[in-house]
Amino acid sequence: MYVAVKGGERAIDAAHQWLAEERRGDTDVPEMSVAQIREQMRLAVNRVMAEGSLYDPDLAALAIKQARGDLIEAIFLIRAYRTTLPRFGASRPVDTDAMAVERRVSATFKDLPGGQILGPTFDYTHRLLDFKLAAEGEAPVAGRADTGVGHVPHVTGFLNREGLIEEQPSSDDTPPDLTREPLELPANRALRLQALTRADEGFTLGLAYSTQRGYARNHAFVGELRIGAVEVEMDIPELGFAISIGEVTLTECETVNQFKGSKTEPPQFTRGYGLVFGQTERKAISMALVDRALRWEELGEDNVGAPAQDAEFVLYHSDNIQATGFLEHIKLPHYVDFQSELELVRKLRRSAGAQDLQEAAE
Amino acid sequence: MGLLARARQDCVAALLDACGDRPAFDWLRAPEVGAVMVRGRTGGTGAPFNLGEMTVTRCALRLATGEVGHGYVQGRSKPAAEAAALVDALMHTDAAREVRAGVLGPLAREETARREARAQKAAATKVEFFTLVRGED
């Protein structure tokens, strides 16, 4: 039960003033600009855009600054801002095959058309702290090849030719939108993917890891992981045709999973899919694994009772803004609630005490 | 219009102003900031799903000479949307050639150079993995 509390305005104002001062930190240290965060904390910016569900690097950087680097708080700010924007419409589905690829690796095929492109990756670094970064140095310069990478086709296309991997038939259905209608179960795959792409990275990672360790194991390989920019096109009613309205960087992960076949499906490889705003590959791989685990029913697999197979458990607990909202509200004033609990416990103790006395007397 | 949409926020206005004075116009739709839901496809080729929104600013205007221009730009810059709509309208006028050379040309070159640079850096990280012989026949 919620009861309004009054008072405390002065204390709250003072708390917010102090928050602002603490946010700035030591004024002998130069203040960080939003552009600095956008450029140099780009992976944090990407996470805030992905889980905030709004692609706008400047806004995400501003949110990170305001939130003092607390990314969930920053995501909260972005989600709140998003609700103030009118929706102009929906884009055409982006064409990830036409992506300007900056990174593209396959764990299943060594030699593949388009090649393995490592891109700006932490992979193969030694994870040793680089103390040179603590000193100011010259800006590093990346090497360049004479010619750029051209069109890089999807890996799953090669397996498709042999019929060894399940098809992903195209459609133009309008997908459900959980930002417009409440998320209800059963959720189809399109709705699950929308929930997963904005889901908390840590939660998604943990669930994905659980499938690897044996809770609904589905033997995932990264068939392909690609990162790069795609154009976003939208049909403009007043123009009568589609135009490019911008460009977004995405991470796409397709897993290839062993599948022995079922009553309805032949033995073949099945697929899990991850697509996330920004360079966010841990999240995209996790998303693909969880997506695949949630497909047990349509593929006729056994429900082994694993958390990652339970759509209700996954979808209703993956949103960090819903989770943090409910979790953190318990620190706000609950005095009346607690007062009644207190009364109850006192009463129980009194009656228990009376009983003890009675038993002792007997 | 794609070039105008993807350009850096202050770029179009600066290039347009370098072409000369802006023509007089009336708003058909004043600049407004909004969101577009970006969609992807399951497995890259399958059924569409909602990926998340992006910010977009749009406007529409009519020049005093009657030509209509639409501006759709990524991000939240109203001046950028205005400049994009003006360029769109001017492309229907006698000034089209001048605007193409002064605005669209530089934007296209800048975009091509930026994309090519990233593609070349990506190509430099292309790797050949070799499977080592494991001793069996």
Short mmCIF file of C-alpha atoms in Angstrom, two decimals:
data_model
loop_
_atom_site.label_atom_id
_atom_site.label_comp_id
_atom_site.label_asym_id
_atom_site.label_seq_id
_atom_site.Cartn_x
_atom_site.Cartn_y
_atom_site.Cartn_z
CA MET A 1 0.00 0.00 0.00
CA TYR A 2 1.30 3.42 -0.94
CA VAL A 3 0.68 6.49 1.12
CA ALA A 4 1.93 9.91 0.12
CA VAL A 5 4.60 11.38 2.34
CA LYS A 6 5.14 15.09 2.73
CA GLY A 7 8.12 17.12 3.67
CA GLY A 8 11.82 16.80 3.04
CA GLU A 9 11.90 19.29 0.15
CA ARG A 10 14.90 21.09 1.54
CA ALA A 11 16.81 17.90 2.15
CA ILE A 12 15.96 16.62 -1.33
CA ASP A 13 17.15 19.86 -2.93
CA ALA A 14 20.38 19.69 -0.97
CA ALA A 15 20.86 16.05 -1.94
CA HIS A 16 20.47 16.91 -5.62
CA GLN A 17 22.85 19.85 -5.33
CA TRP A 18 25.42 17.60 -3.75
CA LEU A 19 24.80 15.00 -6.46
CA ALA A 20 25.59 17.64 -9.10
CA GLU A 21 28.79 18.58 -7.30
CA GLU A 22 29.87 14.97 -6.93
CA ARG A 23 29.09 14.36 -10.58
CA ARG A 24 31.57 17.04 -11.52
CA GLY A 25 34.20 15.66 -9.16
CA ASP A 26 37.46 17.45 -8.47
CA THR A 27 37.32 20.76 -10.33
CA ASP A 28 41.11 20.73 -10.71
CA VAL A 29 40.51 17.94 -13.22
CA PRO A 30 39.14 19.14 -16.59
CA GLU A 31 35.46 18.50 -17.20
CA MET A 32 34.56 15.75 -19.66
CA SER A 33 32.55 16.81 -22.68
CA VAL A 34 29.66 14.83 -24.14
CA ALA A 35 31.65 14.53 -27.37
CA GLN A 36 34.55 12.97 -25.45
CA ILE A 37 32.24 10.35 -23.99
CA ARG A 38 30.67 9.73 -27.40
CA GLU A 39 34.06 9.19 -29.04
CA GLN A 40 36.13 7.58 -26.30
CA MET A 41 33.56 5.63 -24.29
CA ARG A 42 31.88 4.33 -27.40
CA LEU A 43 31.13 0.84 -26.17
CA ALA A 44 29.36 2.27 -23.13
CA VAL A 45 27.43 4.56 -25.50
CA ASN A 46 26.52 1.52 -27.60
CA ARG A 47 25.20 -0.36 -24.61
CA VAL A 48 23.06 2.58 -23.56
CA MET A 49 21.65 2.91 -27.09
CA ALA A 50 20.93 -0.83 -27.34
CA GLU A 51 19.24 -1.22 -23.97
CA GLY A 52 17.74 2.27 -24.03
CA SER A 53 16.32 1.19 -27.39
CA LEU A 54 17.12 4.51 -29.04
CA TYR A 55 19.93 5.02 -31.54
CA ASP A 56 21.39 8.45 -30.86
CA PRO A 57 25.05 8.50 -29.77
CA ASP A 58 24.96 12.12 -28.55
CA LEU A 59 21.97 11.50 -26.31
CA ALA A 60 23.46 8.29 -24.95
CA ALA A 61 26.73 10.11 -24.16
CA LEU A 62 24.82 12.88 -22.41
CA ALA A 63 22.89 10.29 -20.39
CA ILE A 64 26.15 8.61 -19.33
CA LYS A 65 27.54 11.95 -18.19
CA GLN A 66 24.38 12.80 -16.26
CA ALA A 67 24.26 9.33 -14.70
CA ARG A 68 27.89 9.55 -13.56
CA GLY A 69 28.71 6.47 -15.60
CA ASP A 70 25.92 4.34 -14.11
CA LEU A 71 24.81 2.71 -17.35
CA ILE A 72 21.47 1.42 -16.10
CA GLU A 73 20.64 4.91 -14.82
CA ALA A 74 21.68 6.25 -18.25
CA ILE A 75 19.46 3.69 -19.98
CA PHE A 76 16.62 4.81 -17.72
CA LEU A 77 17.15 8.43 -18.84
CA ILE A 78 17.08 7.39 -22.50
CA ARG A 79 13.93 5.31 -22.05
CA ALA A 80 12.24 8.24 -20.35
CA TYR A 81 13.29 10.64 -23.11
CA ARG A 82 12.15 8.21 -25.80
CA THR A 83 8.59 8.36 -24.54
CA THR A 84 8.48 12.10 -25.27
CA LEU A 85 9.21 11.62 -28.99
CA PRO A 86 6.44 11.32 -31.55
CA ARG A 87 6.78 8.19 -33.69
CA PHE A 88 7.11 9.07 -37.37
CA GLY A 89 6.75 5.46 -38.46
CA ALA A 90 8.76 2.31 -38.91
CA SER A 91 11.68 1.68 -41.21
CA ARG A 92 11.91 -0.99 -43.84
CA PRO A 93 13.72 -3.99 -42.36
CA VAL A 94 17.44 -3.25 -42.57
CA ASP A 95 19.45 -5.30 -45.03
CA THR A 96 22.34 -6.75 -43.04
CA ASP A 97 23.65 -8.54 -46.13
CA ALA A 98 24.50 -5.12 -47.56
CA MET A 99 26.29 -4.08 -44.34
CA ALA A 100 29.51 -2.08 -44.71
CA VAL A 101 31.37 -4.74 -42.76
CA GLU A 102 34.04 -3.65 -40.26
CA ARG A 103 34.29 -6.97 -38.49
CA ARG A 104 33.17 -10.37 -39.64
CA VAL A 105 34.28 -13.67 -38.23
CA SER A 106 33.01 -17.20 -38.50
CA ALA A 107 33.90 -19.93 -36.03
CA THR A 108 32.55 -22.60 -38.35
CA PHE A 109 34.19 -21.85 -41.68
CA LYS A 110 37.84 -21.11 -42.05
CA ASP A 111 37.84 -20.08 -45.67
CA LEU A 112 34.79 -18.19 -46.64
CA PRO A 113 34.00 -15.68 -49.36
CA GLY A 114 34.69 -12.21 -48.06
CA GLY A 115 37.26 -13.56 -45.59
CA GLN A 116 37.62 -13.31 -41.85
CA ILE A 117 37.85 -9.66 -40.90
CA LEU A 118 38.93 -9.04 -37.33
CA GLY A 119 38.06 -5.34 -37.14
CA PRO A 120 38.75 -3.25 -34.02
CA THR A 121 38.56 -6.15 -31.56
CA PHE A 122 39.77 -6.92 -28.05
CA ASP A 123 40.25 -10.54 -29.19
CA TYR A 124 43.90 -11.66 -29.15
CA THR A 125 44.91 -8.78 -26.89
CA HIS A 126 46.73 -9.97 -23.78
CA ARG A 127 44.48 -8.21 -21.32
CA LEU A 128 47.45 -6.54 -19.70
CA LEU A 129 46.90 -3.04 -18.41
CA ASP A 130 48.48 -0.56 -20.78
CA PHE A 131 50.07 2.12 -18.64
CA LYS A 132 50.91 4.14 -21.72
CA LEU A 133 47.23 5.10 -21.83
CA ALA A 134 47.65 6.79 -18.46
CA ALA A 135 50.05 9.23 -20.05
CA GLU A 136 49.12 11.53 -22.86
CA GLY A 137 50.41 10.26 -26.14
CA GLU A 138 49.97 10.71 -29.83
CA ALA A 139 46.78 9.48 -31.42
CA PRO A 140 47.33 5.97 -32.77
CA VAL A 141 46.77 5.37 -36.48
CA ALA A 142 45.23 2.22 -37.93
CA GLY A 143 46.79 0.44 -40.87
CA ARG A 144 45.02 0.43 -44.19
CA ALA A 145 44.87 -1.97 -47.10
CA ASP A 146 45.01 -0.64 -50.64
CA THR A 147 41.47 -1.67 -51.37
CA GLY A 148 38.60 -1.89 -48.96
CA VAL A 149 36.42 -4.90 -48.23
CA GLY A 150 33.63 -5.20 -50.72
CA HIS A 151 30.31 -6.99 -50.37
CA VAL A 152 30.48 -9.68 -47.70
CA PRO A 153 27.77 -12.34 -48.12
CA HIS A 154 26.13 -14.07 -45.16
CA VAL A 155 27.72 -17.35 -44.06
CA THR A 156 24.42 -19.17 -43.59
CA GLY A 157 23.78 -18.70 -47.30
CA PHE A 158 26.49 -21.29 -48.05
CA LEU A 159 24.94 -23.93 -45.79
CA ASN A 160 21.54 -23.16 -47.24
CA ARG A 161 22.72 -24.30 -50.64
CA GLU A 162 23.12 -27.83 -49.32
CA GLY A 163 19.83 -27.67 -47.49
CA LEU A 164 21.66 -28.42 -44.25
CA ILE A 165 20.37 -25.43 -42.35
CA GLU A 166 16.84 -24.40 -41.67
CA GLU A 167 15.45 -21.73 -43.97
CA GLN A 168 14.32 -18.40 -42.64
CA PRO A 169 11.39 -17.66 -44.93
CA SER A 170 10.86 -14.00 -45.61
CA SER A 171 7.61 -12.24 -44.83
CA ASP A 172 6.31 -8.73 -44.59
CA ASP A 173 4.15 -9.19 -41.53
CA THR A 174 3.91 -6.22 -39.23
CA PRO A 175 5.75 -7.30 -36.08
CA PRO A 176 4.25 -6.84 -32.61
CA ASP A 177 5.72 -3.92 -30.66
CA LEU A 178 6.19 -4.23 -26.91
CA THR A 179 6.62 -0.47 -26.60
CA ARG A 180 3.02 -0.07 -27.77
CA GLU A 181 1.19 -3.07 -26.36
CA PRO A 182 2.07 -4.81 -23.11
CA LEU A 183 4.24 -7.89 -23.51
CA GLU A 184 1.88 -10.85 -23.34
CA LEU A 185 2.53 -14.55 -23.59
CA PRO A 186 2.79 -16.61 -25.64
CA ALA A 187 5.23 -14.27 -27.40
CA ASN A 188 6.10 -15.03 -31.01
CA ARG A 189 9.72 -14.96 -32.13
CA ALA A 190 9.54 -11.38 -33.42
CA LEU A 191 8.36 -10.15 -30.04
CA ARG A 192 10.97 -12.22 -28.22
CA LEU A 193 13.71 -10.77 -30.41
CA GLN A 194 12.53 -7.24 -29.67
CA ALA A 195 12.62 -7.97 -25.94
CA LEU A 196 16.04 -9.64 -26.17
CA THR A 197 17.73 -6.90 -28.20
CA ARG A 198 16.91 -4.34 -25.47
CA ALA A 199 17.45 -6.82 -22.62
CA ASP A 200 20.09 -6.32 -19.95
CA GLU A 201 23.45 -7.49 -21.20
CA GLY A 202 24.44 -9.15 -17.96
CA PHE A 203 21.17 -11.06 -17.61
CA THR A 204 21.30 -12.19 -21.25
CA LEU A 205 24.93 -13.22 -20.89
CA GLY A 206 24.16 -15.25 -17.78
CA LEU A 207 21.28 -17.07 -19.45
CA ALA A 208 23.32 -17.73 -22.59
CA TYR A 209 26.17 -19.08 -20.47
CA SER A 210 23.74 -21.36 -18.64
CA THR A 211 22.79 -22.99 -21.97
CA GLN A 212 26.46 -23.60 -22.72
CA ARG A 213 26.98 -25.22 -19.34
CA GLY A 214 24.17 -27.67 -19.88
CA TYR A 215 20.85 -26.03 -18.96
CA ALA A 216 19.08 -26.63 -22.29
CA ARG A 217 22.33 -27.18 -24.12
CA ASN A 218 21.98 -26.60 -27.83
CA HIS A 219 25.58 -26.80 -29.09
CA ALA A 220 25.91 -23.34 -30.52
CA PHE A 221 28.67 -22.28 -32.87
CA VAL A 222 29.05 -18.74 -34.03
CA GLY A 223 28.27 -19.26 -37.69
CA GLU A 224 28.86 -15.60 -38.25
CA LEU A 225 29.40 -12.46 -36.28
CA ARG A 226 29.41 -9.20 -38.21
CA ILE A 227 29.60 -5.57 -37.23
CA GLY A 228 29.16 -2.60 -39.51
CA ALA A 229 26.93 0.18 -40.77
CA VAL A 230 23.63 -0.36 -42.55
CA GLU A 231 21.38 2.20 -44.14
CA VAL A 232 17.93 2.76 -42.70
CA GLU A 233 15.19 3.35 -45.24
CA MET A 234 11.65 4.44 -44.62
CA ASP A 235 8.63 4.84 -46.86
CA ILE A 236 7.59 8.47 -46.81
CA PRO A 237 3.86 8.81 -47.51
CA GLU A 238 4.07 12.44 -48.71
CA LEU A 239 6.79 11.50 -51.18
CA GLY A 240 5.33 8.19 -52.27
CA PHE A 241 8.68 6.38 -52.12
CA ALA A 242 11.31 5.20 -49.67
CA ILE A 243 14.33 7.29 -48.75
CA SER A 244 17.40 6.69 -46.65
CA ILE A 245 16.86 8.42 -43.32
CA GLY A 246 20.22 7.57 -41.83
CA GLU A 247 22.76 4.95 -41.00
CA VAL A 248 23.17 2.78 -37.93
CA THR A 249 25.96 0.49 -36.81
CA LEU A 250 24.73 -2.95 -35.83
CA THR A 251 26.14 -6.19 -34.52
CA GLU A 252 24.61 -9.34 -35.96
CA CYS A 253 25.24 -12.85 -34.73
CA GLU A 254 23.97 -16.03 -36.30
CA THR A 255 24.55 -19.22 -34.42
CA VAL A 256 24.51 -22.62 -36.05
CA ASN A 257 23.17 -25.24 -33.71
CA GLN A 258 23.25 -28.99 -33.87
CA PHE A 259 19.81 -30.50 -34.23
CA LYS A 260 19.03 -34.19 -34.45
CA GLY A 261 15.65 -33.66 -35.99
CA SER A 262 12.18 -34.09 -34.56
CA LYS A 263 8.76 -35.32 -35.60
CA THR A 264 8.32 -32.27 -37.76
CA GLU A 265 11.85 -31.32 -38.79
CA PRO A 266 14.63 -33.30 -40.53
CA PRO A 267 18.13 -33.48 -38.99
CA GLN A 268 19.76 -30.19 -39.89
CA PHE A 269 21.43 -27.21 -38.37
CA THR A 270 19.12 -24.74 -36.71
CA ARG A 271 19.76 -21.08 -36.06
CA GLY A 272 19.73 -18.57 -33.28
CA TYR A 273 19.74 -14.89 -34.09
CA GLY A 274 21.10 -11.79 -32.44
CA LEU A 275 20.92 -8.25 -33.78
CA VAL A 276 21.83 -5.30 -31.55
CA PHE A 277 22.48 -1.58 -31.98
CA GLY A 278 26.15 -0.58 -32.01
CA GLN A 279 29.30 -2.62 -31.63
CA THR A 280 27.93 -4.92 -28.93
CA GLU A 281 29.12 -8.40 -29.71
CA ARG A 282 28.91 -10.01 -26.27
CA LYS A 283 25.27 -9.02 -26.20
CA ALA A 284 24.56 -10.15 -29.77
CA ILE A 285 26.08 -13.60 -29.20
CA SER A 286 24.18 -13.96 -25.92
CA MET A 287 20.96 -12.92 -27.64
CA ALA A 288 21.42 -15.55 -30.34
CA LEU A 289 21.96 -18.32 -27.79
CA VAL A 290 18.93 -17.33 -25.74
CA ASP A 291 16.82 -16.92 -28.89
CA ARG A 292 17.74 -20.47 -29.90
CA ALA A 293 16.96 -21.88 -26.44
CA LEU A 294 13.53 -20.23 -26.49
CA ARG A 295 12.70 -21.95 -29.79
CA TRP A 296 12.44 -25.41 -28.20
CA GLU A 297 8.70 -25.62 -28.71
CA GLU A 298 8.53 -24.77 -32.41
CA LEU A 299 11.41 -27.17 -33.10
CA GLY A 300 9.77 -29.99 -31.13
CA GLU A 301 12.56 -30.26 -28.56
CA ASP A 302 12.08 -31.34 -24.97
CA ASN A 303 11.44 -28.75 -22.33
CA VAL A 304 14.05 -29.71 -19.77
CA GLY A 305 12.88 -27.00 -17.43
CA ALA A 306 15.94 -24.83 -17.97
CA PRO A 307 15.59 -21.12 -17.21
CA ALA A 308 16.64 -20.14 -20.75
CA GLN A 309 13.75 -22.18 -22.20
CA ASP A 310 11.16 -20.43 -20.07
CA ALA A 311 9.87 -17.50 -22.12
CA GLU A 312 7.97 -16.04 -19.20
CA PHE A 313 11.01 -16.15 -16.96
CA VAL A 314 13.34 -14.74 -19.61
CA LEU A 315 11.13 -12.02 -21.06
CA TYR A 316 9.66 -10.79 -17.80
CA HIS A 317 13.01 -10.46 -16.07
CA SER A 318 15.35 -9.32 -18.82
CA ASP A 319 14.46 -5.63 -18.87
CA ASN A 320 16.80 -3.83 -16.53
CA ILE A 321 14.61 -0.73 -16.26
CA GLN A 322 11.58 -2.71 -15.14
CA ALA A 323 13.78 -4.73 -12.84
CA THR A 324 15.61 -1.81 -11.30
CA GLY A 325 12.38 0.16 -10.94
CA PHE A 326 10.75 -2.57 -8.91
CA LEU A 327 13.89 -3.49 -7.03
CA GLU A 328 14.85 0.02 -6.06
CA HIS A 329 11.38 1.15 -5.09
CA ILE A 330 11.68 -0.85 -1.91
CA LYS A 331 14.16 1.70 -0.58
CA LEU A 332 11.60 4.51 -0.87
CA PRO A 333 9.36 5.32 2.09
CA HIS A 334 7.24 2.32 3.08
CA TYR A 335 6.52 3.56 6.57
CA VAL A 336 2.83 2.71 6.67
CA ASP A 337 3.43 -0.72 5.15
CA PHE A 338 6.14 -1.39 7.64
CA GLN A 339 4.08 -0.05 10.53
CA SER A 340 1.41 -2.64 9.87
CA GLU A 341 4.01 -5.41 9.60
CA LEU A 342 5.44 -4.26 12.89
CA GLU A 343 2.03 -4.43 14.53
CA LEU A 344 1.53 -7.92 13.15
CA VAL A 345 4.87 -9.22 14.41
CA ARG A 346 4.25 -7.72 17.87
CA LYS A 347 0.84 -9.34 17.97
CA LEU A 348 2.24 -12.72 16.92
CA ARG A 349 4.95 -12.47 19.53
CA ARG A 350 2.41 -11.57 22.20
CA SER A 351 0.24 -14.57 21.38
CA ALA A 352 3.28 -16.85 21.08
CA GLY A 353 4.49 -15.59 24.45
CA ALA A 354 1.09 -16.20 25.98
CA GLN A 355 1.13 -19.73 24.60
CA ASP A 356 4.60 -20.37 26.03
CA LEU A 357 3.41 -19.22 29.45
CA GLN A 358 0.42 -21.47 29.19
CA GLU A 359 2.57 -24.45 28.16
CA ALA A 360 4.97 -23.74 31.02
CA ALA A 361 2.06 -23.61 33.43
CA GLU A 362 0.80 -26.97 32.17
CA MET B 1 17.98 12.82 -49.73
CA GLY B 2 19.99 9.98 -48.23
CA LEU B 3 23.16 12.06 -48.39
CA LEU B 4 21.39 14.89 -46.60
CA ALA B 5 19.97 12.50 -43.98
CA ARG B 6 23.31 10.90 -43.19
CA ALA B 7 25.48 14.05 -43.25
CA ARG B 8 27.04 15.37 -40.05
CA GLN B 9 24.59 17.70 -38.37
CA ASP B 10 26.08 21.12 -39.19
CA CYS B 11 27.50 20.13 -42.57
CA VAL B 12 24.53 20.71 -44.89
CA ALA B 13 23.72 24.15 -43.51
CA ALA B 14 27.33 25.28 -43.90
CA LEU B 15 27.57 24.02 -47.48
CA LEU B 16 24.21 25.55 -48.37
CA ASP B 17 25.17 28.94 -46.99
CA ALA B 18 28.41 28.81 -48.97
CA CYS B 19 26.25 28.58 -52.13
CA GLY B 20 24.73 32.00 -51.48
CA ASP B 21 21.72 33.54 -49.76
CA ARG B 22 18.90 31.26 -48.74
CA PRO B 23 15.63 31.70 -50.65
CA ALA B 24 12.43 32.83 -48.93
CA PHE B 25 10.05 30.04 -47.92
CA ASP B 26 7.00 29.12 -45.86
CA TRP B 27 6.74 26.12 -43.60
CA LEU B 28 4.40 23.35 -44.66
CA ARG B 29 5.52 21.44 -41.59
CA ALA B 30 7.77 23.14 -39.06
CA PRO B 31 10.81 21.07 -38.00
CA GLU B 32 9.96 18.41 -35.44
CA VAL B 33 12.11 15.86 -33.66
CA GLY B 34 10.75 12.34 -33.50
CA ALA B 35 11.60 8.68 -33.62
CA VAL B 36 11.48 6.00 -36.26
CA MET B 37 11.24 2.36 -35.26
CA VAL B 38 14.08 0.53 -36.97
CA ARG B 39 13.25 -3.02 -38.00
CA GLY B 40 15.42 -6.03 -38.65
CA ARG B 41 14.65 -9.46 -40.05
CA THR B 42 14.84 -12.71 -38.10
CA GLY B 43 17.98 -14.50 -39.26
CA GLY B 44 18.73 -11.60 -41.58
CA THR B 45 16.16 -12.74 -44.14
CA GLY B 46 13.04 -13.81 -42.25
CA ALA B 47 10.08 -12.12 -40.62
CA PRO B 48 10.53 -8.50 -39.51
CA PHE B 49 10.94 -7.56 -35.85
CA ASN B 50 11.33 -4.24 -34.04
CA LEU B 51 14.95 -3.54 -33.21
CA GLY B 52 14.65 -0.15 -31.54
CA GLU B 53 14.12 3.45 -32.45
CA MET B 54 16.40 6.13 -33.89
CA THR B 55 16.00 9.88 -33.68
CA VAL B 56 14.95 11.69 -36.84
CA THR B 57 14.10 15.33 -37.49
CA ARG B 58 11.78 16.24 -40.34
CA CYS B 59 10.20 19.28 -41.91
CA ALA B 60 8.60 20.43 -45.17
CA LEU B 61 8.61 23.85 -46.77
CA ARG B 62 7.53 25.70 -49.91
CA LEU B 63 9.76 28.25 -51.58
CA ALA B 64 8.31 31.65 -52.49
CA THR B 65 8.65 30.43 -56.09
CA GLY B 66 6.42 27.43 -55.32
CA GLU B 67 8.81 24.46 -55.13
CA VAL B 68 8.27 22.08 -52.22
CA GLY B 69 11.13 20.54 -50.25
CA HIS B 70 11.15 17.75 -47.65
CA GLY B 71 13.84 17.30 -45.05
CA TYR B 72 14.44 14.04 -43.15
CA VAL B 73 17.70 13.92 -41.23
CA GLN B 74 19.08 11.51 -38.64
CA GLY B 75 19.45 13.03 -35.19
CA ARG B 76 17.85 15.99 -33.47
CA SER B 77 19.00 19.05 -35.39
CA LYS B 78 16.20 21.31 -36.60
CA PRO B 79 18.61 23.58 -38.53
CA ALA B 80 19.93 20.50 -40.33
CA ALA B 81 16.41 19.43 -41.30
CA GLU B 82 15.66 22.95 -42.54
CA ALA B 83 18.83 23.03 -44.63
CA ALA B 84 18.05 19.57 -46.05
CA ALA B 85 14.53 20.64 -47.04
CA LEU B 86 15.87 23.80 -48.68
CA VAL B 87 18.36 21.77 -50.68
CA ASP B 88 15.58 19.37 -51.69
CA ALA B 89 13.40 22.29 -52.85
CA LEU B 90 16.26 24.06 -54.65
CA MET B 91 16.94 20.88 -56.62
CA HIS B 92 13.61 21.56 -58.38
CA THR B 93 14.69 25.07 -59.37
CA ASP B 94 17.19 26.66 -61.76
CA ALA B 95 19.70 26.58 -58.92
CA ALA B 96 19.81 22.76 -59.05
CA ARG B 97 23.15 22.54 -60.80
CA GLU B 98 24.76 24.96 -58.38
CA VAL B 99 23.32 23.14 -55.35
CA ARG B 100 24.39 19.78 -56.71
CA ALA B 101 27.96 21.01 -57.15
CA GLY B 102 28.08 23.00 -53.91
CA VAL B 103 26.23 20.71 -51.48
CA LEU B 104 25.52 17.21 -52.78
CA GLY B 105 28.90 16.80 -54.48
CA PRO B 106 30.98 17.55 -51.38
CA LEU B 107 28.65 15.45 -49.21
CA ALA B 108 28.97 12.48 -51.54
CA ARG B 109 32.75 12.81 -51.67
CA GLU B 110 33.00 13.10 -47.91
CA GLU B 111 30.79 10.06 -47.39
CA THR B 112 32.65 7.98 -49.96
CA ALA B 113 35.99 8.90 -48.42
CA ARG B 114 34.75 8.08 -44.91
CA ARG B 115 33.35 4.70 -45.98
CA GLU B 116 36.41 3.85 -48.03
CA ALA B 117 38.71 4.67 -45.11
CA ARG B 118 36.83 2.30 -42.80
CA ALA B 119 36.66 -0.40 -45.46
CA GLN B 120 40.43 -0.14 -45.97
CA LYS B 121 41.08 -0.37 -42.24
CA ALA B 122 38.79 -3.42 -42.11
CA ALA B 123 40.59 -5.00 -45.06
CA ALA B 124 43.91 -4.55 -43.25
CA THR B 125 42.57 -6.82 -40.47
CA LYS B 126 41.63 -9.66 -42.83
CA VAL B 127 43.13 -12.87 -41.54
CA GLU B 128 43.95 -16.28 -42.93
CA PHE B 129 43.65 -19.04 -40.33
CA PHE B 130 45.63 -22.19 -41.03
CA THR B 131 44.65 -25.54 -39.61
CA LEU B 132 47.78 -27.20 -38.30
CA VAL B 133 48.46 -30.79 -39.29
CA ARG B 134 47.70 -32.93 -36.26
CA GLY B 135 49.97 -35.88 -37.02
CA GLU B 136 47.34 -38.24 -38.36
CA ASP B 137 47.25 -39.15 -42.06
#
